RNA sequence: CGGGAUAUAGCGUAGUCCGGUUAGCGCACCUCGUUUGGGACGAGGGGGUCGCAGGUUCAAAUCCUGCUAUCCCGACCA
């Protein structure tokens, strides 16, 4: 088993090493594609199931819309096209022919209208909403779909930016602006809970600036997270789309008063990118560290020296421990591979299992087990009747992971009101900096050019005319967070 | 799409400058045995159209031409 690069030597290399060595995923044959391997997919499924329940509990219904979108649909919302035009996969033909053993595109199969592989589904969904909405009685529509989308990316990285990725996209239609805005914000809270309560990732939430906003949205709210290299990762978004798509797709409804009115929209999503955040928030030089609530295996049992004379009895003892854990509601796995114990220890640390139970001759004879925590590395021998306390230890680990991630964010977040200090700090190290901003694209752009830091989100609006923009000295409009971002 | 580099077994590489045995090594893999409390050991074994297509030559991984793919650096992005 290869050793992984240390975080301090090369964080990007560490990240790739961990994913490959922990068997989460590997590169597909087409540039930017990713094969999510069983261990990684099981992690995704755990997250997905939790979020899926949250989505349904808040009154949304799952549905599925096609991956293929007529090109003309994309043209209908001007800003939306602009945002996605440069990264679309386009289907132009429907046939291949074999010429002397070489496969070629059959020119005669050229499509009347070219088809876009969805980079996101607003257009096709609003095309359908037009058919579904005529009266106020048809609203709201609250739809979610789990799907893959394709964005043809220049520079790709496993989980963080792949040409094809998995996500959920929620799309809702409402009779009033207020209701749509409430929906947008409710989703932000839902994501916050997913990140904080399950992924143990602290979040910073706010509105996006004009420049960073989703193409076609009136307002974008984002979930910003800090990685261990102190760069920011946008890990989820919720958009208030106003009537942009309603208008573009001519979706209107008749009100109680028999008046024709425009439909208000939201859309929101989180993707497999979350797994990238999870890796970079919690991981250390030993590898992954997965929060217990979403870990594929919460407890991994390592049998040691299982080749003694009483092998059968030994195996029964191991099985008995295993079923005790399962009976206590834990996801549990026995590593009975042929590897030596050292390899297994390192392997499960690399793969981030929260708890490990070692069972060797010593335990077999004493009737105890040895428990080892991934977060602290502490080992302790415990009697079998204490196994029922493991769920509370898992919860303790979960909380500890959140707390330590949270203090890391606090330690690396500063508030500055002087631009030269701002530049100096950012040239020295990555961090989050809260500062006042005048709200202009111009200031934001120049700060980006000079420091590579961007506005991650707007935290508050400023009314006090005495407060000035850190960059321009003009009256401040917002308190924002700056950081270098993924 | 610009600038740079690389392409030899599953992975990592030596050999290429200066053409000449059967293309070598490490990891991984297979078999047998010994091992098992923090990255085991011995013996044996399998696996290569040297990125692709041409050319030069008695002879090409090695020299020449063209192509393709990938990686790094830039502009773009969740």
Coordinates of C-alpha atoms (C1' of nucleotides) in Angstrom, one line a residue:
Chain A
X1 CA 0.0 0.0 0.0
X2 CA 1.4 3.3 -1.1
X3 CA 1.8 6.1 1.4
X4 CA -0.1 9.3 0.8
X5 CA 1.6 12.7 0.4
X6 CA 1.5 14.8 3.6
X7 CA -0.9 17.7 3.6
X8 CA 1.8 20.2 4.4
X9 CA 4.0 19.0 1.5
X10 CA 1.3 19.3 -1.2
X11 CA -2.3 19.6 -0.3
X12 CA -3.6 19.0 -3.8
X13 CA -1.6 15.8 -4.1
X14 CA -2.7 14.7 -0.7
X15 CA -6.3 15.2 -1.8
X16 CA -5.9 13.0 -4.9
X17 CA -3.8 10.4 -3.1
X18 CA -6.5 10.0 -0.4
X19 CA -9.3 9.5 -2.9
X20 CA -7.4 7.0 -4.9
X21 CA -5.9 5.1 -2.0
X22 CA -9.0 5.1 0.1
X23 CA -10.9 3.6 -2.9
X24 CA -13.5 6.3 -3.1
X25 CA -13.1 6.9 -6.9
X26 CA -10.9 7.0 -9.8
X27 CA -10.6 8.7 -13.2
X28 CA -12.7 7.5 -16.1
X29 CA -11.3 7.2 -19.6
X30 CA -12.8 10.5 -20.8
X31 CA -11.1 13.5 -19.4
X32 CA -12.8 14.9 -16.3
X33 CA -15.0 11.8 -15.8
X34 CA -15.0 9.9 -12.5
X35 CA -15.8 6.4 -11.5
X36 CA -17.3 6.4 -8.0
X37 CA -16.2 3.1 -6.5
X38 CA -18.4 1.1 -4.0
X39 CA -16.9 2.7 -0.9
X40 CA -17.3 6.2 -2.2
X41 CA -20.7 5.5 -3.6
X42 CA -21.9 4.1 -0.3
X43 CA -20.8 7.4 1.3
X44 CA -22.7 9.3 -1.3
X45 CA -25.8 7.1 -0.7
X46 CA -25.7 7.7 3.0
X47 CA -25.7 11.5 2.4
X48 CA -28.2 11.2 -0.3
X49 CA -30.7 9.2 1.8
X50 CA -30.5 11.8 4.6
X51 CA -31.1 14.7 2.3
X52 CA -33.7 12.9 0.3
X53 CA -35.7 12.5 3.6
X54 CA -35.3 16.1 4.4
X55 CA -36.5 17.1 0.9
X56 CA -39.6 14.9 1.2
X57 CA -40.3 15.9 4.7
X58 CA -40.4 19.5 3.6
X59 CA -43.1 18.8 1.1
X60 CA -41.2 18.2 -2.1
X61 CA -41.7 15.3 -4.5
X62 CA -39.1 13.5 -6.6
X63 CA -39.5 13.3 -10.3
X64 CA -37.2 12.8 -13.3
X65 CA -36.7 14.9 -16.4
X66 CA -34.7 14.0 -19.5
X67 CA -31.0 14.5 -19.8
X68 CA -31.4 15.7 -23.4
X69 CA -32.6 19.3 -23.9
X70 CA -33.4 21.0 -27.2
X71 CA -30.8 23.7 -27.9
X72 CA -33.6 26.2 -28.4
X73 CA -34.7 25.8 -24.8
X74 CA -31.3 27.1 -23.5
X75 CA -31.6 30.2 -25.7
X76 CA -34.8 31.4 -24.0
X77 CA -33.3 32.9 -20.9
X78 CA -30.5 35.3 -21.9
X79 CA -28.3 35.3 -18.8
X80 CA -28.8 31.6 -18.4
X81 CA -27.4 30.8 -21.9
X82 CA -24.5 33.2 -21.3
X83 CA -23.6 31.3 -18.1
X84 CA -23.6 27.8 -19.6
X85 CA -23.0 28.2 -23.3
X86 CA -19.2 27.7 -22.9
X87 CA -19.5 24.3 -21.2
X88 CA -22.1 22.3 -22.9
X89 CA -21.8 18.9 -24.5
X90 CA -23.8 18.9 -27.7
X91 CA -25.3 15.9 -29.5
X92 CA -25.3 16.5 -33.2
X93 CA -25.6 13.1 -34.8
X94 CA -27.4 9.8 -34.1
X95 CA -25.4 7.3 -36.1
X96 CA -22.0 5.8 -36.5
X97 CA -20.7 4.0 -39.6
X98 CA -17.8 1.6 -39.9
X99 CA -15.4 2.4 -42.8
X100 CA -12.5 0.0 -43.2
X101 CA -12.9 -0.9 -39.5
X102 CA -12.8 2.7 -38.4
X103 CA -15.9 4.1 -36.7
X104 CA -17.0 7.4 -38.1
X105 CA -19.9 9.7 -37.5
X106 CA -22.5 9.2 -40.2
X107 CA -23.0 12.6 -41.8
X108 CA -26.4 11.6 -43.0
X109 CA -27.6 11.3 -39.4
X110 CA -27.1 14.9 -38.6
X111 CA -29.9 16.1 -36.2
X112 CA -32.4 18.7 -37.3
X113 CA -32.1 20.5 -34.0
X114 CA -29.0 19.9 -31.9
X115 CA -29.5 18.5 -28.4
X116 CA -27.8 19.7 -25.3
X117 CA -26.8 17.4 -22.5
X118 CA -28.2 19.1 -19.4
X119 CA -25.8 21.3 -17.5
X120 CA -28.8 21.9 -15.2
X121 CA -32.5 21.4 -15.8
X122 CA -34.2 24.8 -15.4
X123 CA -35.1 25.0 -19.0
X124 CA -36.6 21.6 -19.6
X125 CA -38.5 21.8 -16.3
X126 CA -40.0 25.2 -17.0
X127 CA -41.0 24.0 -20.4
X128 CA -43.0 21.3 -18.6
X129 CA -44.3 23.6 -15.9
X130 CA -46.0 25.6 -18.6
X131 CA -48.1 22.6 -19.3
X132 CA -48.8 22.0 -15.6
X133 CA -49.7 25.5 -14.5
X134 CA -52.9 27.3 -15.4
X135 CA -54.5 28.2 -12.1
X136 CA -53.4 29.3 -8.7
X137 CA -54.8 25.9 -7.6
X138 CA -51.8 24.3 -9.5
X139 CA -49.3 26.1 -7.3
X140 CA -47.0 25.7 -5.7
X141 CA -45.1 23.0 -7.5
X142 CA -42.3 21.6 -5.5
X143 CA -40.1 19.1 -7.5
X144 CA -36.8 17.6 -6.8
X145 CA -34.7 15.3 -9.1
X146 CA -31.7 13.2 -8.4
X147 CA -29.6 13.2 -11.6
X148 CA -26.4 13.5 -13.4
X149 CA -25.4 16.7 -15.2
X150 CA -22.6 17.5 -17.6
X151 CA -20.5 20.7 -17.7
X152 CA -17.6 20.5 -20.0
X153 CA -14.8 21.7 -17.7
X154 CA -11.3 22.7 -18.7
X155 CA -9.6 21.8 -15.4
X156 CA -11.1 18.9 -13.5
X157 CA -10.5 17.3 -10.1
X158 CA -12.1 14.3 -8.6
X159 CA -15.4 15.2 -6.8
X160 CA -14.6 18.9 -6.8
X161 CA -15.1 19.6 -10.5
X162 CA -15.8 16.7 -12.9
X163 CA -17.3 17.0 -16.3
X164 CA -20.2 14.8 -15.2
X165 CA -21.4 14.9 -11.7
X166 CA -24.3 13.6 -9.6
X167 CA -26.6 16.0 -7.7
X168 CA -30.1 16.8 -6.6
X169 CA -31.8 19.8 -8.2
X170 CA -34.9 21.2 -6.7
X171 CA -37.2 23.3 -8.8
X172 CA -40.2 25.1 -7.4
X173 CA -42.9 27.3 -8.8
X174 CA -44.9 29.8 -6.6
X175 CA -47.7 32.2 -6.9
X176 CA -45.9 35.0 -5.0
X177 CA -42.5 36.4 -4.6
X178 CA -42.7 36.1 -0.8
X179 CA -43.4 32.4 -1.0
X180 CA -40.5 31.8 -3.4
X181 CA -38.1 33.7 -1.2
X182 CA -39.3 31.8 1.8
X183 CA -38.6 28.6 -0.1
X184 CA -35.2 29.7 -1.1
X185 CA -34.3 30.5 2.5
X186 CA -35.9 27.3 3.9
X187 CA -33.6 25.3 1.6
X188 CA -30.6 27.1 2.8
X189 CA -31.5 26.1 6.3
X190 CA -32.0 22.5 5.2
X191 CA -28.5 22.4 3.6
X192 CA -27.0 24.0 6.7
X193 CA -28.5 21.2 8.8
X194 CA -27.2 18.6 6.4
X195 CA -23.7 20.0 6.5
X196 CA -23.5 20.8 10.2
X197 CA -25.5 18.0 11.7
X198 CA -24.4 15.1 9.4
X199 CA -21.2 16.1 7.6
X200 CA -19.9 17.9 10.6
X201 CA -18.9 20.8 8.4
X202 CA -19.4 24.3 9.7
X203 CA -21.0 26.6 7.1
X204 CA -21.0 30.3 6.3
X205 CA -24.2 31.4 4.6
X206 CA -24.9 34.5 2.6
X207 CA -26.0 36.0 -0.7
X208 CA -23.8 36.0 -3.8
X209 CA -22.5 39.2 -5.4
X210 CA -23.6 40.1 -8.9
X211 CA -20.5 38.5 -10.4
X212 CA -20.8 35.2 -8.5
X213 CA -24.5 34.8 -8.9
X214 CA -26.1 31.8 -10.7
X215 CA -26.8 32.6 -14.4
X216 CA -30.5 33.5 -14.5
X217 CA -31.1 34.1 -10.8
X218 CA -32.2 37.2 -9.1
X219 CA -30.5 36.1 -5.9
X220 CA -28.2 33.2 -5.1
X221 CA -27.6 32.0 -1.5
X222 CA -24.6 29.8 -1.0
X223 CA -23.2 27.5 1.6
X224 CA -19.5 28.3 1.9
X225 CA -17.1 26.0 3.7
X226 CA -13.4 26.3 4.7
X227 CA -11.1 23.5 3.7
X228 CA -8.0 22.6 5.7
X229 CA -5.8 24.6 3.3
X230 CA -8.0 27.5 4.3
X231 CA -9.5 27.9 0.8
X232 CA -13.2 28.3 0.4
X233 CA -15.4 25.8 -1.2
X234 CA -19.0 26.6 -2.4
X235 CA -20.7 23.5 -1.3
X236 CA -24.4 24.2 -2.1
X237 CA -26.6 26.9 -3.6
X238 CA -30.2 28.0 -3.4
X239 CA -31.5 30.4 -6.0
X240 CA -34.4 32.8 -6.1
X241 CA -35.1 33.0 -9.8
X242 CA -37.8 35.6 -9.7
X243 CA -40.0 35.5 -12.8
X244 CA -37.1 35.0 -15.1
X245 CA -37.9 31.5 -16.1
X246 CA -41.6 32.0 -15.8
X247 CA -41.4 34.8 -18.3
X248 CA -38.9 33.1 -20.6
X249 CA -41.1 30.0 -20.8
X250 CA -44.4 31.9 -20.7
X251 CA -45.7 30.3 -17.5
X252 CA -48.6 32.2 -16.0
X253 CA -51.5 31.5 -13.8
X254 CA -54.9 32.8 -13.1
X255 CA -55.4 34.1 -9.6
X256 CA -58.5 33.8 -7.4
X257 CA -59.5 37.2 -8.7
X258 CA -59.2 35.8 -12.3
X259 CA -56.2 37.9 -13.1
X260 CA -53.2 36.6 -15.1
X261 CA -50.0 36.6 -13.0
X262 CA -46.4 35.6 -13.5
X263 CA -45.0 32.5 -11.7
X264 CA -42.1 32.9 -9.3
X265 CA -39.3 30.3 -9.2
X266 CA -36.6 28.8 -7.1
X267 CA -33.9 26.2 -7.8
X268 CA -31.3 24.6 -5.5
X269 CA -28.7 21.9 -5.5
X270 CA -25.9 20.1 -3.8
X271 CA -23.7 17.7 -5.6
X272 CA -21.0 15.0 -5.2
X273 CA -18.8 18.1 -4.6
X274 CA -19.9 17.7 -1.0
X275 CA -17.7 14.7 -0.8
X276 CA -14.7 16.8 -1.8
X277 CA -15.6 19.2 1.0
X278 CA -15.9 16.3 3.5
X279 CA -12.4 15.0 2.5
X280 CA -10.8 18.4 2.8
X281 CA -12.5 19.6 6.0
X282 CA -11.8 16.5 8.1
X283 CA -8.9 14.6 6.5
X284 CA -5.4 14.4 8.0
X285 CA -2.1 12.9 7.1
X286 CA -3.4 9.4 7.8
X287 CA -6.2 9.9 5.3
X288 CA -10.0 10.3 5.5
X289 CA -11.9 11.0 8.6
X290 CA -15.6 10.3 8.1
X291 CA -18.2 11.6 10.5
X292 CA -20.0 8.6 12.1
X293 CA -23.5 9.6 10.9
X294 CA -22.6 9.1 7.3
X295 CA -19.7 6.6 7.5
X296 CA -20.2 3.5 5.4
X297 CA -18.8 1.5 8.2
X298 CA -19.1 3.1 11.7
X299 CA -17.2 0.2 13.3
X300 CA -14.6 -2.0 11.6
X301 CA -13.6 -5.2 13.4
X302 CA -10.1 -6.5 12.9
X303 CA -9.5 -10.1 13.8
X304 CA -5.8 -10.7 14.6
X305 CA -4.0 -14.0 14.8
X306 CA -7.1 -15.8 13.8
X307 CA -5.1 -18.9 13.0
X308 CA -4.9 -20.4 16.5
X309 CA -6.0 -23.9 17.3
X310 CA -9.4 -22.8 18.4
X311 CA -10.1 -21.0 15.1
X312 CA -13.8 -21.9 15.1
X313 CA -14.4 -20.6 18.6
X314 CA -12.4 -17.5 17.8
X315 CA -14.4 -16.8 14.6
X316 CA -17.6 -17.3 16.7
X317 CA -16.4 -14.8 19.2
X318 CA -15.8 -12.3 16.4
X319 CA -19.2 -13.0 14.9
X320 CA -20.8 -12.5 18.2
X321 CA -19.2 -9.1 18.7
X322 CA -20.3 -8.2 15.2
X323 CA -24.0 -9.1 15.8
X324 CA -23.9 -7.3 19.2
X325 CA -22.9 -4.1 17.3
X326 CA -25.5 -4.6 14.6
X327 CA -28.2 -5.2 17.3
X328 CA -27.2 -1.8 18.8
X329 CA -27.9 -0.2 15.4
X330 CA -24.4 0.3 14.1
X331 CA -23.1 -0.1 10.6
X332 CA -20.3 -2.6 11.2
X333 CA -17.8 -4.5 9.0
X334 CA -15.4 -7.4 9.7
X335 CA -12.1 -7.1 7.8
X336 CA -11.3 -10.7 7.4
X337 CA -8.9 -10.1 4.5
X338 CA -5.6 -11.9 4.3
X339 CA -3.6 -8.8 5.2
X340 CA -1.5 -8.5 8.3
X341 CA -3.0 -6.4 11.2
X342 CA -0.7 -3.4 10.5
X343 CA -1.9 -3.1 7.0
X344 CA -5.5 -3.3 8.2
X345 CA -5.0 -0.7 10.9
X346 CA -3.5 1.7 8.4
X347 CA -6.0 0.9 5.7
X348 CA -9.0 1.7 7.9
X349 CA -7.4 4.9 9.2
X350 CA -6.9 5.8 5.5
X351 CA -10.5 5.0 4.8
X352 CA -11.7 7.0 7.7
X353 CA -13.7 4.5 9.7
X354 CA -14.6 6.3 13.0
X355 CA -14.1 3.3 15.3
X356 CA -12.1 0.1 15.1
X357 CA -12.3 -3.0 17.3
X358 CA -9.3 -5.3 17.5
X359 CA -9.9 -8.8 18.5
X360 CA -6.8 -11.0 18.9
X361 CA -5.8 -13.9 21.2
X362 CA -5.6 -11.5 24.2
X363 CA -9.2 -10.4 23.7
X364 CA -10.4 -13.9 22.9
X365 CA -9.0 -15.2 26.2
X366 CA -10.1 -12.2 28.4
X367 CA -13.5 -11.9 26.6
X368 CA -12.9 -8.2 26.1
X369 CA -12.3 -6.2 22.9
X370 CA -9.9 -3.3 22.2
X371 CA -11.5 -0.2 20.9
X372 CA -9.5 2.4 18.8
X373 CA -10.9 5.9 17.9
X374 CA -9.9 7.4 14.5
X375 CA -10.3 10.9 15.8
X376 CA -8.0 10.7 18.8
X377 CA -6.1 7.5 18.1
X378 CA -6.9 6.4 21.7
X379 CA -7.0 2.7 22.4
X380 CA -9.0 1.2 25.3
X381 CA -9.8 -2.3 26.3
X382 CA -13.5 -2.8 27.1
X383 CA -15.8 -5.5 28.2
X384 CA -18.5 -6.8 25.9
X385 CA -21.4 -5.4 27.9
X386 CA -19.9 -1.9 27.3
X387 CA -20.4 -2.4 23.5
X388 CA -23.9 -0.8 23.9
X389 CA -22.1 2.5 24.8
X390 CA -20.5 2.7 21.3
X391 CA -23.4 4.6 19.8
X392 CA -22.8 7.4 22.3
X393 CA -19.1 7.3 21.6
X394 CA -19.9 7.7 17.9
X395 CA -22.0 10.7 18.7
X396 CA -19.1 12.1 20.7
X397 CA -16.8 11.7 17.7
X398 CA -19.4 13.3 15.5
X399 CA -19.6 16.3 17.8
X400 CA -15.8 16.5 18.3
X401 CA -15.3 16.6 14.5
X402 CA -17.7 19.4 14.1
X403 CA -16.2 21.3 17.0
X404 CA -12.7 21.0 15.8
X405 CA -13.7 22.0 12.2
X406 CA -15.6 24.9 13.7
X407 CA -12.6 26.2 15.8
X408 CA -10.4 25.9 12.7
X409 CA -12.7 28.2 10.8
X410 CA -12.8 30.7 13.7
X411 CA -9.0 30.7 14.1
X412 CA -8.6 31.4 10.4
X413 CA -11.3 34.0 9.9
X414 CA -10.4 37.7 10.4
X415 CA -12.1 41.0 10.1
X416 CA -10.1 43.8 8.4
X417 CA -10.8 47.3 7.4
X418 CA -7.6 48.3 5.8
X419 CA -6.8 47.1 2.2
X420 CA -3.1 47.1 2.6
X421 CA -3.3 44.8 5.6
X422 CA -5.8 42.7 3.7
X423 CA -3.3 42.2 0.8
X424 CA -0.4 41.6 3.2
X425 CA -2.3 38.9 5.1
X426 CA -3.6 37.1 1.9
X427 CA -0.1 37.1 0.4
X428 CA 1.2 35.3 3.5
X429 CA -1.6 32.8 4.0
X430 CA -5.0 31.6 3.0
X431 CA -7.8 32.6 5.3
X432 CA -11.4 34.1 5.3
X433 CA -11.5 37.8 5.7
X434 CA -14.7 39.7 6.6
X435 CA -14.6 43.3 5.2
X436 CA -16.9 46.1 4.1
X437 CA -17.6 46.4 0.4
X438 CA -19.2 49.2 -1.7
X439 CA -21.2 46.7 -3.7
X440 CA -19.5 47.5 -7.1
X441 CA -18.3 44.9 -9.6
X442 CA -15.4 47.2 -10.2
X443 CA -14.0 46.9 -6.6
X444 CA -14.7 43.2 -6.5
X445 CA -12.8 42.6 -9.8
X446 CA -9.8 44.7 -8.8
X447 CA -9.5 42.9 -5.5
X448 CA -9.7 39.6 -7.3
X449 CA -7.0 40.7 -9.7
X450 CA -4.6 41.9 -7.0
X451 CA -5.1 39.2 -4.4
X452 CA -6.9 36.3 -6.2
X453 CA -9.5 36.5 -3.4
X454 CA -13.2 36.7 -4.3
X455 CA -16.3 37.6 -2.4
X456 CA -17.6 34.3 -1.2
X457 CA -20.9 35.8 0.1
X458 CA -22.6 38.8 1.5
X459 CA -23.2 38.4 5.3
X460 CA -25.1 41.6 6.1
X461 CA -26.3 44.8 4.5
X462 CA -24.9 48.0 5.9
X463 CA -27.0 51.0 6.6
X464 CA -24.5 53.1 8.6
X465 CA -23.1 55.7 6.3
X466 CA -20.0 56.1 8.4
X467 CA -18.8 52.6 7.5
X468 CA -16.5 52.6 4.4
X469 CA -15.6 50.1 1.7
X470 CA -12.2 48.6 2.5
X471 CA -11.1 49.0 -1.1
X472 CA -12.6 52.2 -2.5
X473 CA -13.3 54.2 0.7
X474 CA -16.8 54.8 -0.6
X475 CA -19.8 54.2 1.7
X476 CA -20.1 50.4 2.4
X477 CA -23.1 48.5 1.3
X478 CA -22.3 45.1 2.6
X479 CA -20.3 43.1 5.0
X480 CA -18.8 40.3 3.0
X481 CA -16.4 37.4 3.3
X482 CA -13.4 37.3 1.0
X483 CA -11.3 34.2 0.4
X484 CA -9.4 32.3 -2.3
X485 CA -11.8 29.7 -3.6
X486 CA -11.9 26.4 -5.3
Chain B
rC1 C1' -8.0 27.7 -26.9
rG2 C1' -2.5 29.7 -26.0
rG3 C1' 2.6 28.1 -23.5
rG4 C1' 5.5 23.8 -21.7
rA5 C1' 6.3 18.6 -21.0
rU6 C1' 5.5 13.4 -21.3
rA7 C1' 4.0 8.6 -23.6
rU8 C1' 8.0 1.5 -22.0
rA9 C1' 3.4 -4.6 -17.8
rG10 C1' -2.0 -2.7 -13.4
rC11 C1' 1.1 1.5 -11.0
rG12 C1' 6.1 3.8 -10.7
rU13 C1' 10.3 3.7 -13.7
rA14 C1' 15.7 2.2 -16.2
rG15 C1' 17.3 1.9 -21.1
rU16 C1' 16.6 6.7 -25.8
rC17 C1' 21.8 11.3 -26.2
rC18 C1' 25.7 7.2 -29.0
rG19 C1' 20.5 1.8 -33.1
rG20 C1' 23.0 -4.4 -32.0
rU21 C1' 21.8 -10.5 -26.7
rU22 C1' 15.8 -12.9 -24.6
rA23 C1' 13.7 -4.7 -22.9
rG24 C1' 15.7 -4.5 -16.8
rC25 C1' 14.1 -3.1 -11.8
rG26 C1' 10.5 -1.8 -7.6
rC27 C1' 5.4 -2.2 -6.0
rA28 C1' 1.1 -4.9 -7.1
rC29 C1' -0.6 -9.9 -8.9
rC30 C1' -0.7 -15.8 -8.8
rU31 C1' 1.1 -20.7 -6.3
rC32 C1' 3.3 -23.1 -2.0
rG33 C1' 5.0 -22.6 2.8
rU34 C1' 6.1 -19.8 7.2
rU35 C1' 3.9 -15.5 9.5
rU36 C1' -0.1 -12.2 12.1
rG37 C1' -0.9 -6.6 18.5
rG38 C1' 1.1 -0.7 13.7
rG39 C1' 2.6 -0.8 6.5
rA40 C1' 5.8 -9.5 7.2
rC41 C1' 9.4 -13.3 5.0
rG42 C1' 11.2 -17.2 1.7
rA43 C1' 11.0 -20.0 -2.8
rG44 C1' 8.8 -20.3 -7.4
rG45 C1' 5.6 -18.0 -11.3
rG46 C1' 2.6 -15.0 -14.9
rG47 C1' 2.1 -10.5 -17.3
rG48 C1' 5.1 -6.0 -22.7
rU49 C1' 1.9 -5.2 -30.3
rC50 C1' 7.9 0.0 -25.9
rG51 C1' 1.0 5.6 -27.5
rC52 C1' -0.6 5.1 -33.1
rA53 C1' 0.9 5.3 -38.4
rG54 C1' 4.6 5.7 -41.8
rG55 C1' 9.9 6.2 -43.1
rU56 C1' 15.5 5.3 -42.7
rU57 C1' 18.5 0.7 -41.8
rC58 C1' 21.1 -5.9 -42.3
rA59 C1' 18.9 -4.4 -37.5
rA60 C1' 14.5 0.6 -34.3
rA61 C1' 12.0 1.4 -27.5
rU62 C1' 16.4 4.1 -29.4
rC63 C1' 17.1 8.1 -35.6
rC64 C1' 13.3 11.0 -39.0
rU65 C1' 8.1 12.7 -40.2
rG66 C1' 3.0 12.9 -39.1
rC67 C1' -0.9 11.9 -35.8
rU68 C1' -3.3 10.9 -31.0
rA69 C1' -3.7 11.0 -25.9
rU70 C1' -2.5 12.6 -21.1
rC71 C1' -0.3 15.9 -17.5
rC72 C1' 1.4 20.8 -15.7
rC73 C1' 0.9 26.3 -16.3
rG74 C1' -2.7 30.3 -18.0
rA75 C1' -8.1 32.3 -19.6
rC76 C1' -13.5 29.8 -17.8
rC77 C1' -16.4 27.3 -13.8
rA78 C1' -20.5 24.2 -8.7

